[in-house]
Short mmCIF file of C-alpha atoms and ligand atoms in Angstrom, two decimals:
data_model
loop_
_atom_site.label_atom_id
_atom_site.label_comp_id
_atom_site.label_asym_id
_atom_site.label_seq_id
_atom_site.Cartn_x
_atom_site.Cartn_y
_atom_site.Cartn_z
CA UNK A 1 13.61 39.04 -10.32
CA UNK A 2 14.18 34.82 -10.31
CA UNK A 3 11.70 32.92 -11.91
CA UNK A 4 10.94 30.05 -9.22
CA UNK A 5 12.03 26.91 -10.89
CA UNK A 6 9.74 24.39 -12.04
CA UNK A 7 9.10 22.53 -9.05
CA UNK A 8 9.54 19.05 -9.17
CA UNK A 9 5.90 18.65 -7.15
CA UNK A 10 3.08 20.71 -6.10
CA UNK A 11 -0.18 21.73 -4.50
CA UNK A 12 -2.77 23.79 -6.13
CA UNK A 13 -5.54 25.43 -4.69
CA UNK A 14 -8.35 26.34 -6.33
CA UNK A 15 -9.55 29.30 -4.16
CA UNK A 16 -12.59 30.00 -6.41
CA UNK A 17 -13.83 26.21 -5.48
CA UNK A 18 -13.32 27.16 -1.85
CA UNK A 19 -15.39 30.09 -2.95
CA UNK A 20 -18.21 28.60 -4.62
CA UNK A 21 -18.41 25.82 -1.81
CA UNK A 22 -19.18 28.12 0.66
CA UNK A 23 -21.57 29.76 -0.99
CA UNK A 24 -23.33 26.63 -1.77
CA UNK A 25 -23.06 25.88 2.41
CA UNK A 26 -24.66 29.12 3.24
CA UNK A 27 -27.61 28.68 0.97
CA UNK A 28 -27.65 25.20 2.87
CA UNK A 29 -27.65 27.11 5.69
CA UNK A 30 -30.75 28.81 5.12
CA UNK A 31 -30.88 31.78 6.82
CA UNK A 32 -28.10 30.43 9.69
CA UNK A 33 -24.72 31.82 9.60
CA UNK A 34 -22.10 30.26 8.11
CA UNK A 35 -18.90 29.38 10.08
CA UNK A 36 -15.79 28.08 7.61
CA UNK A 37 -13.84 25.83 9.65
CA UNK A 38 -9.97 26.62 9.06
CA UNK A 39 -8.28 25.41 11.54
CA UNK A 40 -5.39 22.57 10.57
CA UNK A 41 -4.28 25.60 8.42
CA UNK A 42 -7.55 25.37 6.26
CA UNK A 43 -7.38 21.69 6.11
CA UNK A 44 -4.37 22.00 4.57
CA UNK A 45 -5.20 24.41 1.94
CA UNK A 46 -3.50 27.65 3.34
CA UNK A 47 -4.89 29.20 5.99
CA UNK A 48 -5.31 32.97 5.49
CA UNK A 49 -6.04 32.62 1.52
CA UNK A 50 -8.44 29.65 2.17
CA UNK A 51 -10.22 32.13 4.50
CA UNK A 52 -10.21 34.87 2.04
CA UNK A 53 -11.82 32.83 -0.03
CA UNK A 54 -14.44 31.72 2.04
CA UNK A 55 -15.33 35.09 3.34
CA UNK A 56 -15.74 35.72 -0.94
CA UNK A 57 -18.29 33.30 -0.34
CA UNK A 58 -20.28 34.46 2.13
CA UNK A 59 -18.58 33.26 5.41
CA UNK A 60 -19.56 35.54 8.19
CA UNK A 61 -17.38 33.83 10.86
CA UNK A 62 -14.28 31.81 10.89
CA UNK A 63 -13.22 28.60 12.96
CA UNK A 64 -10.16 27.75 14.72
CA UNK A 65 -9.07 25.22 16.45
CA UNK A 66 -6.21 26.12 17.92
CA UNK A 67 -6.00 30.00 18.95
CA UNK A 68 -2.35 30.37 17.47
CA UNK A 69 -4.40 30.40 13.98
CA UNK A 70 -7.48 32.82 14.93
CA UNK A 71 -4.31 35.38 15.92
CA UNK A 72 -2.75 34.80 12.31
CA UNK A 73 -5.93 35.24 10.40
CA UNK A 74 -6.11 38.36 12.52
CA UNK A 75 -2.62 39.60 12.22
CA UNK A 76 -3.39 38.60 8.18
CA UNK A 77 -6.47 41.49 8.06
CA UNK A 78 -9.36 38.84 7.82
CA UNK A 79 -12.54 40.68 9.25
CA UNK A 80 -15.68 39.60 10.62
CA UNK A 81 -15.70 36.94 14.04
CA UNK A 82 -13.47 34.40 14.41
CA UNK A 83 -13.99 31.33 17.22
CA UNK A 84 -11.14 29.32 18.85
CA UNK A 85 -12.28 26.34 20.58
CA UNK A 86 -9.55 24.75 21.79
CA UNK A 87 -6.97 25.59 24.86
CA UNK A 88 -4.73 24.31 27.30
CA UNK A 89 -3.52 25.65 30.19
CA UNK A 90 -2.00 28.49 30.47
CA UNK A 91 -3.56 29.82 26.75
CA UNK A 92 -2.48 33.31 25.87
CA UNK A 93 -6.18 34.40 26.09
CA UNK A 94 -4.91 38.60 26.19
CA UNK A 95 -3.88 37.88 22.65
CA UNK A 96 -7.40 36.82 22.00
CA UNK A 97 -9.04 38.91 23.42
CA UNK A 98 -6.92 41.99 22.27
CA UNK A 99 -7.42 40.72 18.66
CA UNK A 100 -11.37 40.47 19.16
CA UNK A 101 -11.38 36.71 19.00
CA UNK A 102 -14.37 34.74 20.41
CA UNK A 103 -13.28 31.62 22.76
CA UNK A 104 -14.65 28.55 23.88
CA UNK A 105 -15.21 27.19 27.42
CA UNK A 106 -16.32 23.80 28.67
CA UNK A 107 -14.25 23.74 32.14
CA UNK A 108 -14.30 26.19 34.80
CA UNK A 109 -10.53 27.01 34.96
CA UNK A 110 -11.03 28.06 31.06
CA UNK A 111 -13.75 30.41 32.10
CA UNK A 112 -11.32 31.83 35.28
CA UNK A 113 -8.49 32.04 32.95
CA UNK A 114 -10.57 33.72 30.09
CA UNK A 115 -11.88 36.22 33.05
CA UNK A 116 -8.67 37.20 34.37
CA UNK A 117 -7.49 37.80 30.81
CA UNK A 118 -10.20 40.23 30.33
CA UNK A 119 -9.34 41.85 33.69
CA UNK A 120 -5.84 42.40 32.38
CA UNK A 121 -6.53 43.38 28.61
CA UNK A 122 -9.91 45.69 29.91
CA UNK A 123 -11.71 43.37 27.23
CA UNK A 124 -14.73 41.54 28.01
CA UNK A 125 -14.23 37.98 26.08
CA UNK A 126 -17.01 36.55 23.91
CA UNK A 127 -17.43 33.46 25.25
CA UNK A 128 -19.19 29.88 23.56
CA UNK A 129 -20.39 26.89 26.34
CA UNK A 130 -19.88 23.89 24.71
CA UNK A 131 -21.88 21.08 25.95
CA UNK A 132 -20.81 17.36 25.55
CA UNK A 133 -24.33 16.23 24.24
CA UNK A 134 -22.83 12.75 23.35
CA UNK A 135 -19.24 13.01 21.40
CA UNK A 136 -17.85 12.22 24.36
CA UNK A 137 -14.87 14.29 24.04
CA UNK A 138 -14.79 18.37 24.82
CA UNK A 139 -17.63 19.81 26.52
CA UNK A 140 -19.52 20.04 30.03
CA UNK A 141 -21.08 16.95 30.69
CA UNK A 142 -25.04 17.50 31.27
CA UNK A 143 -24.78 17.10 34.79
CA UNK A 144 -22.45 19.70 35.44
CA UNK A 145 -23.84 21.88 33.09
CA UNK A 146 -26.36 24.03 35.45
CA UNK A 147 -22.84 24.96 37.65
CA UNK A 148 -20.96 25.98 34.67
CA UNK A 149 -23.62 27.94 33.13
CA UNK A 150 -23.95 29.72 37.06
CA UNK A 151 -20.19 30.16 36.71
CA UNK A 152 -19.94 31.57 33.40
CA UNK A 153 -23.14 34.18 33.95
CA UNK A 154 -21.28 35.36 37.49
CA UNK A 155 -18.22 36.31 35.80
CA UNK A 156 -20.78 37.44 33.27
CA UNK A 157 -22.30 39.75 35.96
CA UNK A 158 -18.86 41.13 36.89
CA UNK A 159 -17.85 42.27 33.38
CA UNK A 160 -15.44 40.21 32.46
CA UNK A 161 -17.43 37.98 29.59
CA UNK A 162 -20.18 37.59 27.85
CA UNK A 163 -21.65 34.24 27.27
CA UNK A 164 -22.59 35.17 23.62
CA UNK A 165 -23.30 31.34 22.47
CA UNK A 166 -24.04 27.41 23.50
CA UNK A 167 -22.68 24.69 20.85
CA UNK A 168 -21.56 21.44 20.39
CA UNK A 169 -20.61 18.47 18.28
CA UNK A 170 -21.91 15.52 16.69
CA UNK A 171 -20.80 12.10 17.14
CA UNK A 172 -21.88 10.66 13.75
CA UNK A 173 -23.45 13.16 11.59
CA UNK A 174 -22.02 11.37 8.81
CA UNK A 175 -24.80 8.42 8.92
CA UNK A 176 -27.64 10.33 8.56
CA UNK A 177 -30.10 8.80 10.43
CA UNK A 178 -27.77 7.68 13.34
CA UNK A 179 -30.00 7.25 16.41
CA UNK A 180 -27.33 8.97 18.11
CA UNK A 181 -28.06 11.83 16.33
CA UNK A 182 -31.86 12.46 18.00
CA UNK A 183 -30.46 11.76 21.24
CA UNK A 184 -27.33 14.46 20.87
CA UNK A 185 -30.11 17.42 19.83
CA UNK A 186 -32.21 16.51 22.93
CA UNK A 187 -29.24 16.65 24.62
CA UNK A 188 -28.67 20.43 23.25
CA UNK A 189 -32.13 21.62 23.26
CA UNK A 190 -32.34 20.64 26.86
CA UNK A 191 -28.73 22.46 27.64
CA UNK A 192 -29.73 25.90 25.78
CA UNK A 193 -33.11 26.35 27.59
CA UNK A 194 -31.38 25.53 30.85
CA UNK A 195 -28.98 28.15 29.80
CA UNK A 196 -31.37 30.61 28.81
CA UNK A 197 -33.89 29.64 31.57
CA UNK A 198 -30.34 30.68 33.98
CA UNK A 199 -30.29 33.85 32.53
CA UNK A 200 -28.55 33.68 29.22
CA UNK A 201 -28.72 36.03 26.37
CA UNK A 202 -27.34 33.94 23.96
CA UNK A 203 -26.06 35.71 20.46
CA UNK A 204 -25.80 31.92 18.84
CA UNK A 205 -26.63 28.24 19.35
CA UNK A 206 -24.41 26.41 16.97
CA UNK A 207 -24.50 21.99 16.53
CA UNK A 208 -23.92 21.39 12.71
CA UNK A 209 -20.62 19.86 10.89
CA UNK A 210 -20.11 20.02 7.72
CA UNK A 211 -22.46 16.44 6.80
CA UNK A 212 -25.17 18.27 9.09
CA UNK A 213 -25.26 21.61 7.45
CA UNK A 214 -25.81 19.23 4.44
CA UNK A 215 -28.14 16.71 5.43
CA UNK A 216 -29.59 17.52 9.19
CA UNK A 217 -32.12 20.97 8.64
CA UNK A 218 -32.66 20.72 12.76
CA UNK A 219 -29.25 21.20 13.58
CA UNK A 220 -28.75 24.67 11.76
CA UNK A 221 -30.04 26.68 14.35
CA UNK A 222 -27.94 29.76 14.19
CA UNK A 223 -24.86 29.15 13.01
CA UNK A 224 -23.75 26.20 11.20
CA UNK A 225 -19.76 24.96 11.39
CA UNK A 226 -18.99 23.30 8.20
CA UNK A 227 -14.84 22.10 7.75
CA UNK A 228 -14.53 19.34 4.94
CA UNK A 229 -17.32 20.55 2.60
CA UNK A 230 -15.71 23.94 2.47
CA UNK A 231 -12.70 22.30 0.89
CA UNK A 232 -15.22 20.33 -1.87
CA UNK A 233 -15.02 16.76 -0.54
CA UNK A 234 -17.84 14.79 0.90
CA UNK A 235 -18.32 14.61 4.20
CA UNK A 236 -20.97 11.68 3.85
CA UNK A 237 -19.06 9.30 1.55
CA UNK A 238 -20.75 6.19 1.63
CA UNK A 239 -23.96 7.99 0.91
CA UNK A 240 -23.05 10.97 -1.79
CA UNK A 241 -20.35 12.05 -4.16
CA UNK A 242 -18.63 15.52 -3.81
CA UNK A 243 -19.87 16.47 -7.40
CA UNK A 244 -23.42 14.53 -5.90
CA UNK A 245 -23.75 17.49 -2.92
CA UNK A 246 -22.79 20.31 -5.39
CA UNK A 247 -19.45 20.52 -4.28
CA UNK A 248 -15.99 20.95 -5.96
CA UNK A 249 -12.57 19.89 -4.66
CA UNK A 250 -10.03 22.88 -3.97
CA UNK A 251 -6.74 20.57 -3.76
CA UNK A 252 -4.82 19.25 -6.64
CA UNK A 253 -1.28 17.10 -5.55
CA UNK A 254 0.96 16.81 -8.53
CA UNK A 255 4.28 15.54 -9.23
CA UNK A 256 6.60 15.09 -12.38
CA UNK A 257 7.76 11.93 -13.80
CA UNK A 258 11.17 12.19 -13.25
CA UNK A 259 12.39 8.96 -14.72
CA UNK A 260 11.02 6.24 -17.22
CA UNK A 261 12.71 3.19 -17.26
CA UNK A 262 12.67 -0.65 -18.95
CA UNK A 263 12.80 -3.45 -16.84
CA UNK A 264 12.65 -7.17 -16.97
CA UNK A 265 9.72 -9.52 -16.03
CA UNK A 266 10.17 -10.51 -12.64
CA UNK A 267 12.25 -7.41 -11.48
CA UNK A 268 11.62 -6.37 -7.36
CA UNK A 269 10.27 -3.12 -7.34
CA UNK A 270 10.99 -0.71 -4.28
CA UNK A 271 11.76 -1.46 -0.62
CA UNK A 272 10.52 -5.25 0.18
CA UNK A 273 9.80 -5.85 -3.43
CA UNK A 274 6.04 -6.53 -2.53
CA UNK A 275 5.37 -5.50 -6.00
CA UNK A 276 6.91 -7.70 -8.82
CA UNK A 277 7.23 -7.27 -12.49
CA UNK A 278 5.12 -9.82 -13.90
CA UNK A 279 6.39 -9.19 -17.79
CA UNK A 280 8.88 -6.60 -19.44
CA UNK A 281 7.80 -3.14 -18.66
CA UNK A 282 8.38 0.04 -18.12
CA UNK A 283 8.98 1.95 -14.34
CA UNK A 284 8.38 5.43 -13.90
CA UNK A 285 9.30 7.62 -10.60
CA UNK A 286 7.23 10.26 -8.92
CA UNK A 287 8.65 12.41 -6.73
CA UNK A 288 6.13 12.20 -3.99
CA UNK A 289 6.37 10.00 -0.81
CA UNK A 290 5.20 9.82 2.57
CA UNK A 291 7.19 12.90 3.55
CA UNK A 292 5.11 14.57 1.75
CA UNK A 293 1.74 13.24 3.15
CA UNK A 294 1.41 10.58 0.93
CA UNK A 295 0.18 7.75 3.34
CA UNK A 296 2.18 4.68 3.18
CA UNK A 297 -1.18 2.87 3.99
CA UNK A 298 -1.56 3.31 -0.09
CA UNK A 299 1.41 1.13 -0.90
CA UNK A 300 0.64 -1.09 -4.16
CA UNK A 301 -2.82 0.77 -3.97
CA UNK A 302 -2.94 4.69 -4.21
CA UNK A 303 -3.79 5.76 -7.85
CA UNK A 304 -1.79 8.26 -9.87
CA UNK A 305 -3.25 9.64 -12.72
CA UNK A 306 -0.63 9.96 -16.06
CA UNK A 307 -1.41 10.70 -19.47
CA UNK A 308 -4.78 10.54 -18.76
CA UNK A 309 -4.85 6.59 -17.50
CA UNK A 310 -4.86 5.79 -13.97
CA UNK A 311 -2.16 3.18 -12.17
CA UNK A 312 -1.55 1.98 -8.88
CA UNK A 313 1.45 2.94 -6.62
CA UNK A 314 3.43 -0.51 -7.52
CA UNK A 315 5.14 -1.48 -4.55
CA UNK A 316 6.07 0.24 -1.45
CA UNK A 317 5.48 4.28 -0.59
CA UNK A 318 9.10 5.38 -0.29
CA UNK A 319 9.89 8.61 2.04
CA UNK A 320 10.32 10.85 -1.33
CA UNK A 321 8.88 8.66 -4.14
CA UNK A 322 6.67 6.40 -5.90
CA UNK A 323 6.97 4.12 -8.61
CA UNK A 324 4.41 3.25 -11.37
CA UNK A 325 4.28 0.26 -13.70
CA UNK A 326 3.39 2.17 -16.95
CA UNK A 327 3.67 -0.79 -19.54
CA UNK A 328 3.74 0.74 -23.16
CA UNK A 329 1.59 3.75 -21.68
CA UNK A 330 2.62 6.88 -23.30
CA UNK A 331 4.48 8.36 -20.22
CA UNK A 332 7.63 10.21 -20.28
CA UNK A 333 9.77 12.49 -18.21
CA UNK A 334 7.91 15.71 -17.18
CA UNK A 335 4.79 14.69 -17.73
CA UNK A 336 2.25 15.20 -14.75
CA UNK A 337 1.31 12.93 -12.41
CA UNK A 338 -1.62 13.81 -10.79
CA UNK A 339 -2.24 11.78 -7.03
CA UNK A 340 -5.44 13.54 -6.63
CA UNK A 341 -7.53 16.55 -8.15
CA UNK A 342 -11.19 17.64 -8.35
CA UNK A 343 -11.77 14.59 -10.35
CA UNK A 344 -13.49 16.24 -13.52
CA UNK A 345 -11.39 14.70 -16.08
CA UNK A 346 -11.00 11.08 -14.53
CA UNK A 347 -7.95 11.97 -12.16
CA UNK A 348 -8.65 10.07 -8.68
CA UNK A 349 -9.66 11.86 -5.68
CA UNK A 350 -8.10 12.44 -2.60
CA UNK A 351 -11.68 10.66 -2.01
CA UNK A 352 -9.93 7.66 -3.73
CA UNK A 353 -7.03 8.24 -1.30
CA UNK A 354 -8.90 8.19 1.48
CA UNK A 355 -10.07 4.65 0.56
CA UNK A 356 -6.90 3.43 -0.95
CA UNK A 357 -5.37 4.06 2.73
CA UNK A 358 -8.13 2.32 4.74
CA UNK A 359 -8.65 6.49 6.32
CA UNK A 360 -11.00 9.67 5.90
CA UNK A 361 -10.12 12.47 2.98
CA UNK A 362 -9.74 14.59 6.06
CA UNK A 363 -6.38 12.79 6.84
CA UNK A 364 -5.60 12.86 3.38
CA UNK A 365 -5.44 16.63 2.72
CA UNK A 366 -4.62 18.10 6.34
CA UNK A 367 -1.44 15.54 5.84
CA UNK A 368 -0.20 16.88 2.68
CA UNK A 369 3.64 18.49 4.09
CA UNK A 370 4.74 21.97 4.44
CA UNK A 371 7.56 21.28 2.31
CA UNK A 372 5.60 21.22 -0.93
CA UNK A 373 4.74 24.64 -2.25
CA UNK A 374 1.27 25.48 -2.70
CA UNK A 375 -0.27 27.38 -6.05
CA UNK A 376 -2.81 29.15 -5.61
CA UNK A 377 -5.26 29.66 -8.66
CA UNK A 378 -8.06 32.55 -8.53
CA UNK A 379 -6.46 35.06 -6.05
CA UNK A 380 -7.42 37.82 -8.23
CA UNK A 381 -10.60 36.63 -8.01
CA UNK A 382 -11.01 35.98 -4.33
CA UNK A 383 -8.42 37.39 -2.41
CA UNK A 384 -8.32 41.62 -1.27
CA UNK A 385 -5.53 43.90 -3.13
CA UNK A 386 -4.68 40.94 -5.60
CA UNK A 387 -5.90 42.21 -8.49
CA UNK A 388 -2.78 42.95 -9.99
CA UNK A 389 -0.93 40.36 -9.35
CA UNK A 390 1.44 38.05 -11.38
CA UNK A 391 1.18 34.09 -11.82
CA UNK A 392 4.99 34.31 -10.44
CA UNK A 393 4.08 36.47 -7.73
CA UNK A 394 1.62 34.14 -6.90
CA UNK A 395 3.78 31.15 -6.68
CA UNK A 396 4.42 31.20 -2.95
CA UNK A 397 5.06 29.17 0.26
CA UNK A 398 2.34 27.32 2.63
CA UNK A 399 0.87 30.22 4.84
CA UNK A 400 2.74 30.39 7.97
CA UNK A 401 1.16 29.95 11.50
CA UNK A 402 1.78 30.74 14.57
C1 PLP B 1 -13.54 20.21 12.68
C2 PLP B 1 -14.75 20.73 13.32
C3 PLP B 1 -15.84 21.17 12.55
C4 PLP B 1 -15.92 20.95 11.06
O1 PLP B 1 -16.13 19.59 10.83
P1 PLP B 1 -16.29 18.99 9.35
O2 PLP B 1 -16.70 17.59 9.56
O3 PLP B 1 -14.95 19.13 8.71
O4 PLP B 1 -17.31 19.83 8.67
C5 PLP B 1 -16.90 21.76 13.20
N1 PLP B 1 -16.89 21.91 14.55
C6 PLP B 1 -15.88 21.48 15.32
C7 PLP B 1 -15.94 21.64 16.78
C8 PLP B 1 -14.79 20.87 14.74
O5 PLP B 1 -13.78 20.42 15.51
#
């Protein structure tokens, strides 16, 4: 057997964080059901062993974005529902359906599409209405809403679905408070009982994000749909701290020095030489650039964390590397350098990312590349039949998808 070599970067997951977060959702939830958003595979944290994870927490369902993912969780052995909500055209719906996936609707060639998969597979599809009560993106517009609903509980009537839930989105559950907010659950409240007043038997009514799970009670209703929080950041910022909301980041991005160097005062440093030596110091490169997801938004600001002090990305984000002005720090080759972790021992955040790029910590993680192999750290602990198994073994590849 070959030892993988030491790799010269690295993610690691922390799938008993991903754990623990989602239990802390579903007590949040109190007494809803608890939906782990996975899609973008898991934020990118790995999509079947971030979902693993979360059903160890408690997750009863899981939440897709695009279908190709709710198939690979399925193909993967992950139990329990699993929603898709997004489709074009032409979706491969008898997949879905044959793999006992619930789907989304909000137009009425999804809903003929969806039925004439189910007339082809013999498999009535689970089907979610999603009304737009304000985003403004997906999702039947009020006015049309009484048609759809008609549509969806004919084709209901004829076997070939069952309209098992009503949901939508918010536009700014992250300012609690937002008078936007108010008007959006009106919006719902209004679309369910028109749905139920049709003739729906609805399973589940589902509205809240992860900053509404946390911070909205009235938008729980059945099922809450929380994405960010599951992977320990804060979806609210400006008003709380990750550690503040009882949550723990899953995602650590790591690379190794791989060269210390002197240099003169006044020496250019990387493409454009926005960043210049202002006395004699000392350069060290990280092998982590914006191929890999680090955003080149961060130039001369990201913070890398080495030998337990912090310093800025000195000049420009190169494709492949970074370059630190370490001074007399005690750095040297091999030693860690840690772009963001969970934060506990004064390493920045991808939090502190986020804001060092002018962006959300969403970008920051779901950006982090493929090519960079991801360690996971409490399999045994959260993931089925892994009891037994080595660190080495371990040691693998980004899940694939699709
Ligand atoms: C991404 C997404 C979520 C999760 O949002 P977070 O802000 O990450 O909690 C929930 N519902 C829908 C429809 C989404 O697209």
């Amino acid at each position: 057997m070959t030892v993988p070599p030491v790799p010269h970067a690295e993610v690691t997951v922390d799938l008993t964080a991903i754990r623990d977060n989602v239990s802390r959702l579903s007590r949040a939830a109190d007494g809803a059901q608890t939906m782990a958003v996975v899609k973008a595979d898991a934020y990118g944290h790995g999509l079947v062993p971030a979902a693993w994870a979360a059903k160890a927490g408690g997750a009863e369902w899981l939440g897709t974005a695009v279908l190709a993912e709710a198939v690979a969780l399925r193909r993967a052995g992950l139990p329990g529902r699993v929603l898709a909500w997004l489709a074009a055209p032409g979706e491969d719906y008898d997949t879905a359906l044959d793999e006992d996936i619930d789907v989304a609707a909000y137009a009425p060639w999804q809903l003929e599409e969806i039925a004439a998969a189910a007339g082809r597979t013999g498999r009535p599809a689970r089907v979610h209405l999603k009304v737009d009560s304000g985003l403004g993106r997906g999702g039947v517009m009020p006015a049309e809403w009484d048609t759809v609903v008609e549509h969806a509980l004919r084709l209901e009537s004829a076997r070939a679905l069952r309209l098992v839930g009503v949901w939508t989105h918010f536009a700014y559950a992250d300012a609690p408070g937002h008078p936007t907010i108010g008007t959006q659950l009106e919006v719902f409240a209004d679309a369910v009982e028109r749905a139920e007043l049709a003739g729906a038997e609805l399973e589940v009514r589902h509205a809240a994000n992860s900053a509404a799970t946390l911070t909205l009670p009235e938008a729980r209703f059945d099922l809450v749909r929380p994405g960010l929080a599951v992977y320990g950041l804060s979806p609210i910022p400006d008003v709380a701290t990750a550690a503040a909301l009882g949550l723990r980041p899953a995602m650590r991005l790591a690379g190794r020095v791989a060269l210390v160097k002197s240099v003169p005062a006044g020496h250019g440093v990387s493409y454009g030489h926005t960043y210049v030596t202002p006395r004699p110091t000392r350069l060290a490169l990280v092998p982590l650039g914006y191929a890999d997801g680090v955003p080149r938004h961060a130039s001369g600001t990201g913070p890398v964390h080495v030998c337990g002090r912090t310093f800025p990305v000195a000049g420009r984000v190169c494709m492949d590397q970074v370059v630190l002005d370490v001074g007399d720090a005690d750095v040297d080759v091999g030693d860690d350098a840690v772009l963001f972790s969970d934060g506990r021992h004064g390493e920045p955040t991808a939090q502190d990312w986020a804001d060092a790029a002018g962006t959300i910590s969403y970008e920051i993680v779901t950006r982090i590349s493929g090519r960079l192999p991801r360690r996971y750290l409490g399999a045994e602990a959260t993931q089925p039949g892994r009891r037994q198994q080595s660190d080495e073994a371990r040691h693998h590849q980004r899940t694939e998808v699709g």
